[in-house]
Short mmCIF file of C-alpha atoms in Angstrom, two decimals:
data_model
loop_
_atom_site.label_atom_id
_atom_site.label_comp_id
_atom_site.label_asym_id
_atom_site.label_seq_id
_atom_site.Cartn_x
_atom_site.Cartn_y
_atom_site.Cartn_z
CA ALA A 1 -0.35 0.26 0.17
CA GLN A 2 1.30 3.50 -0.80
CA SER A 3 0.90 6.49 1.62
CA VAL A 4 1.72 10.24 2.12
CA ALA A 5 2.34 12.10 5.41
CA GLN A 6 2.36 15.79 5.28
CA PRO A 7 3.18 16.36 8.80
CA GLU A 8 2.12 20.06 9.49
CA ASP A 9 -1.40 21.11 8.91
CA GLN A 10 -0.48 24.91 8.67
CA VAL A 11 2.64 26.62 7.65
CA ASN A 12 3.10 30.52 8.34
CA VAL A 13 5.81 32.53 6.55
CA ALA A 14 6.23 36.14 6.06
CA GLU A 15 6.27 37.47 2.62
CA GLY A 16 9.68 37.43 0.91
CA ASN A 17 10.81 34.69 3.22
CA PRO A 18 11.65 31.21 1.79
CA LEU A 19 9.10 28.54 2.43
CA THR A 20 8.97 24.85 2.83
CA VAL A 21 6.35 22.49 2.80
CA LYS A 22 6.97 18.74 4.07
CA CYS A 23 6.15 16.05 2.34
CA THR A 24 7.20 12.04 3.02
CA TYR A 25 5.78 9.20 1.44
CA SER A 26 6.09 5.30 1.08
CA VAL A 27 5.44 2.85 -1.74
CA SER A 28 6.49 -0.49 -2.46
CA GLY A 29 8.19 0.32 -5.63
CA ASN A 30 9.48 3.39 -7.39
CA PRO A 31 7.66 6.64 -6.58
CA TYR A 32 5.85 9.03 -8.98
CA LEU A 33 5.53 12.41 -6.82
CA PHE A 34 3.47 15.30 -7.35
CA TRP A 35 2.49 18.68 -5.72
CA TYR A 36 -1.13 20.37 -6.56
CA VAL A 37 -2.10 23.47 -4.95
CA GLN A 38 -5.83 24.41 -4.14
CA TYR A 39 -7.53 27.79 -3.82
CA PRO A 40 -10.71 27.91 -2.09
CA ASN A 41 -13.77 26.58 -3.85
CA ARG A 42 -11.60 25.50 -6.85
CA GLY A 43 -10.11 22.17 -8.29
CA LEU A 44 -6.22 21.20 -7.68
CA GLN A 45 -3.79 22.79 -10.00
CA PHE A 46 -0.99 20.89 -10.94
CA LEU A 47 2.55 22.51 -9.62
CA LEU A 48 5.38 19.74 -10.50
CA LYS A 49 6.13 16.05 -10.19
CA TYR A 50 9.30 13.96 -10.10
CA ILE A 51 9.27 10.81 -12.20
CA THR A 52 13.03 10.11 -12.76
CA GLY A 53 15.97 12.10 -13.48
CA ASP A 54 17.15 15.16 -11.59
CA ASN A 55 16.34 14.97 -8.00
CA LEU A 56 15.31 18.95 -7.95
CA VAL A 57 12.49 19.47 -9.77
CA LYS A 58 11.18 22.93 -11.07
CA GLY A 59 7.48 24.04 -11.37
CA SER A 60 5.12 26.49 -12.03
CA TYR A 61 4.86 29.83 -10.03
CA GLY A 62 8.40 29.29 -8.86
CA PHE A 63 8.02 26.72 -6.78
CA GLU A 64 10.40 23.42 -6.75
CA ALA A 65 10.58 20.58 -5.02
CA GLU A 66 13.54 17.89 -3.95
CA PHE A 67 13.23 14.14 -4.16
CA ASN A 68 15.32 12.49 -1.41
CA LYS A 69 15.11 8.75 -1.83
CA SER A 70 17.06 8.03 1.38
CA GLN A 71 14.90 10.07 3.40
CA THR A 72 11.70 9.07 1.41
CA SER A 73 10.63 12.95 1.17
CA PHE A 74 9.31 15.59 -1.31
CA HIS A 75 9.57 18.62 0.19
CA LEU A 76 8.10 21.67 -1.64
CA LYS A 77 9.97 24.76 -1.74
CA LYS A 78 10.27 28.60 -2.93
CA PRO A 79 12.72 31.04 -2.43
CA SER A 80 10.83 34.11 -1.92
CA ALA A 81 7.02 33.38 -0.61
CA LEU A 82 4.11 35.94 -2.03
CA VAL A 83 0.87 36.97 -0.34
CA SER A 84 -0.81 34.97 -3.41
CA ASP A 85 1.05 31.94 -2.58
CA SER A 86 -1.48 31.26 0.31
CA ALA A 87 -3.39 28.27 -0.47
CA LEU A 88 -3.89 24.35 0.61
CA TYR A 89 -1.03 22.50 -0.64
CA PHE A 90 -1.36 18.41 -1.57
CA CYS A 91 1.64 16.10 -1.95
CA ALA A 92 0.49 12.90 -3.77
CA VAL A 93 2.11 9.78 -4.72
CA ARG A 94 1.55 6.74 -7.06
CA ASP A 95 3.78 3.75 -7.13
CA ALA A 96 5.46 3.63 -10.71
CA GLY A 97 4.11 0.08 -11.21
CA GLY A 98 1.00 0.13 -9.38
CA ALA A 99 -2.52 1.04 -10.20
CA ASP A 100 -3.11 4.71 -11.58
CA GLY A 101 -4.94 6.50 -8.81
CA LEU A 102 -3.26 9.01 -7.01
CA THR A 103 -2.86 8.95 -3.03
CA PHE A 104 -2.89 12.11 -1.59
CA GLY A 105 -1.90 13.46 1.82
CA LYS A 106 -4.19 15.47 4.01
CA GLY A 107 -2.52 18.73 2.71
CA THR A 108 -1.07 21.72 4.27
CA HIS A 109 -2.54 25.56 4.60
CA LEU A 110 0.29 27.89 3.71
CA ILE A 111 -0.55 31.17 4.94
CA ILE A 112 1.89 33.99 3.94
CA GLN A 113 1.75 36.99 6.01
CA PRO A 114 2.29 40.71 4.46
CA GLU B 1 -8.81 25.61 -25.28
CA ALA B 2 -8.38 22.06 -23.83
CA ASP B 3 -9.98 21.88 -20.49
CA ILE B 4 -11.97 19.57 -18.17
CA TYR B 5 -15.23 20.83 -17.00
CA GLN B 6 -17.53 19.81 -14.12
CA THR B 7 -21.43 20.57 -13.82
CA PRO B 8 -22.85 21.59 -11.85
CA ARG B 9 -20.32 23.54 -9.32
CA TYR B 10 -22.78 23.45 -6.63
CA LEU B 11 -25.71 21.10 -6.00
CA VAL B 12 -28.28 20.88 -2.93
CA ILE B 13 -30.95 18.17 -2.98
CA GLY B 14 -33.30 16.25 -0.76
CA THR B 15 -32.56 12.98 0.41
CA GLY B 16 -33.57 9.96 -1.89
CA LYS B 17 -33.07 12.01 -5.34
CA LYS B 18 -31.15 10.47 -7.90
CA ILE B 19 -28.29 12.89 -9.21
CA THR B 20 -25.79 12.78 -11.73
CA LEU B 21 -22.50 14.67 -11.55
CA GLU B 22 -21.52 15.60 -15.11
CA CYS B 23 -17.52 15.53 -16.28
CA SER B 24 -16.35 16.18 -19.56
CA GLN B 25 -12.70 16.96 -20.92
CA THR B 26 -11.51 18.24 -24.22
CA MET B 27 -7.99 17.33 -23.78
CA GLY B 28 -8.23 13.81 -25.68
CA HIS B 29 -7.35 11.97 -22.45
CA ASP B 30 -8.22 8.52 -22.09
CA LYS B 31 -7.82 7.61 -18.25
CA MET B 32 -10.29 9.77 -16.35
CA TYR B 33 -10.86 9.59 -12.36
CA TRP B 34 -13.28 10.66 -9.64
CA TYR B 35 -11.88 11.78 -6.17
CA GLN B 36 -14.06 12.65 -3.19
CA GLN B 37 -12.87 15.24 -0.82
CA ASP B 38 -14.26 16.64 2.39
CA PRO B 39 -13.95 20.47 2.81
CA GLY B 40 -10.17 21.20 3.30
CA MET B 41 -9.15 17.29 3.66
CA GLU B 42 -7.52 14.88 1.49
CA LEU B 43 -8.65 13.14 -1.80
CA HIS B 44 -9.80 9.80 -2.00
CA LEU B 45 -10.14 7.89 -5.13
CA ILE B 46 -13.84 6.50 -5.66
CA HIS B 47 -13.83 5.54 -9.60
CA TYR B 48 -11.44 5.52 -12.45
CA SER B 49 -11.47 4.42 -16.27
CA TYR B 50 -8.86 3.56 -18.64
CA GLY B 51 -11.10 4.41 -21.83
CA VAL B 52 -14.54 3.62 -23.50
CA ASN B 53 -16.33 0.82 -21.46
CA SER B 54 -13.67 0.62 -19.00
CA THR B 55 -14.64 1.30 -15.04
CA GLU B 56 -12.80 0.30 -12.04
CA LYS B 57 -13.40 1.22 -8.26
CA GLY B 58 -10.90 2.92 -6.40
CA ASP B 59 -9.63 2.92 -3.02
CA LEU B 60 -12.65 4.31 -1.15
CA SER B 61 -15.79 2.42 -1.26
CA SER B 62 -18.68 4.46 -2.85
CA GLU B 63 -22.38 3.87 -3.55
CA SER B 64 -21.98 5.95 -6.80
CA THR B 65 -21.43 4.39 -10.13
CA VAL B 66 -19.87 5.72 -13.20
CA SER B 67 -20.03 5.12 -17.13
CA ARG B 68 -17.86 5.69 -19.90
CA ILE B 69 -19.66 5.67 -23.04
CA ARG B 70 -17.38 8.56 -24.99
CA THR B 71 -14.16 9.14 -24.38
CA GLU B 72 -14.64 12.90 -23.16
CA HIS B 73 -17.31 12.21 -20.90
CA PHE B 74 -17.16 10.44 -17.62
CA PRO B 75 -20.58 10.99 -15.44
CA LEU B 76 -21.15 9.90 -11.83
CA THR B 77 -24.40 8.99 -10.41
CA LEU B 78 -25.94 8.49 -7.04
CA GLU B 79 -29.34 6.71 -7.47
CA SER B 80 -30.57 7.61 -3.95
CA ALA B 81 -28.85 10.64 -2.25
CA ARG B 82 -28.54 10.60 1.47
CA PRO B 83 -26.82 13.12 3.62
CA SER B 84 -23.67 10.93 4.01
CA HIS B 85 -22.84 11.55 0.42
CA THR B 86 -22.53 15.22 1.15
CA SER B 87 -18.93 16.10 -0.21
CA GLN B 88 -17.15 17.72 -2.89
CA TYR B 89 -16.71 15.80 -5.93
CA LEU B 90 -13.48 16.16 -8.21
CA CYS B 91 -12.93 14.87 -11.69
CA ALA B 92 -9.57 14.51 -13.21
CA SER B 93 -7.79 13.16 -16.62
CA SER B 94 -4.88 12.18 -17.97
CA GLU B 95 -3.16 10.52 -20.94
CA TYR B 96 -2.78 6.99 -21.62
CA GLY B 97 0.86 6.56 -22.72
CA VAL B 98 3.74 4.41 -22.50
CA THR B 99 6.04 6.82 -20.70
CA PRO B 100 5.44 8.22 -17.33
CA ASP B 101 5.73 11.71 -18.56
CA THR B 102 2.09 11.41 -19.64
CA ASP B 103 1.00 10.58 -15.97
CA THR B 104 0.07 14.10 -14.76
CA GLN B 105 -3.48 14.06 -13.95
CA TYR B 106 -5.29 17.42 -14.52
CA PHE B 107 -8.65 18.36 -12.16
CA GLY B 108 -11.95 19.82 -13.07
CA PRO B 109 -13.12 22.74 -10.69
CA GLY B 110 -15.16 20.10 -8.53
CA THR B 111 -18.77 19.74 -7.68
CA ARG B 112 -19.89 20.49 -4.22
CA LEU B 113 -22.96 18.47 -2.86
CA THR B 114 -24.75 18.98 -0.17
CA VAL B 115 -27.91 16.43 0.45
CA LEU B 116 -30.57 17.55 3.06
#
């Protein structure tokens, strides 16, 4: 079985500071890892993914994530936070050799304070 | 413009009614999915499809049913709605390809269902 843990329900960051949203995962095979963002009353927007290759993945809106196989982590990062980054962020995983549905974490509320 | 659409966006109905939530995509994707999400919570996969005439149950047991008669259309039906069905329902689609790079799921805006 696959699982995702987002240990923080909420992360508060001052505008202009770097931000990190944490994610750890568990799969039996090789992981495909994803980050999505959800704004109030909206669907999920794809930010970035790790399939294979470079451990540092760059995505939309200046976000990036680092895949760490030994720590089974895929933390989302941004060098300088914007107030408009405030939203609910989901990490998701699926086993490369498994079924196609994604397993999502519980989500982390990111709040950027002006 | 290629996109994925869901209607209605909001639905409030009484117990016992039959409802169908619509999902359509114009991206030419073969795979489609339905997820259920309680407000501010994680998503759970309830149904998915690899293509026309293919439907599979997801990780979370659901009393809903789905059909896939056309590639672009993946409706979800509840024969008799109950208050326990109150939730947000999100539809997604992805390509069906050989390379993992086609594996990204794109989501519709969701339908927020309230059953009284």
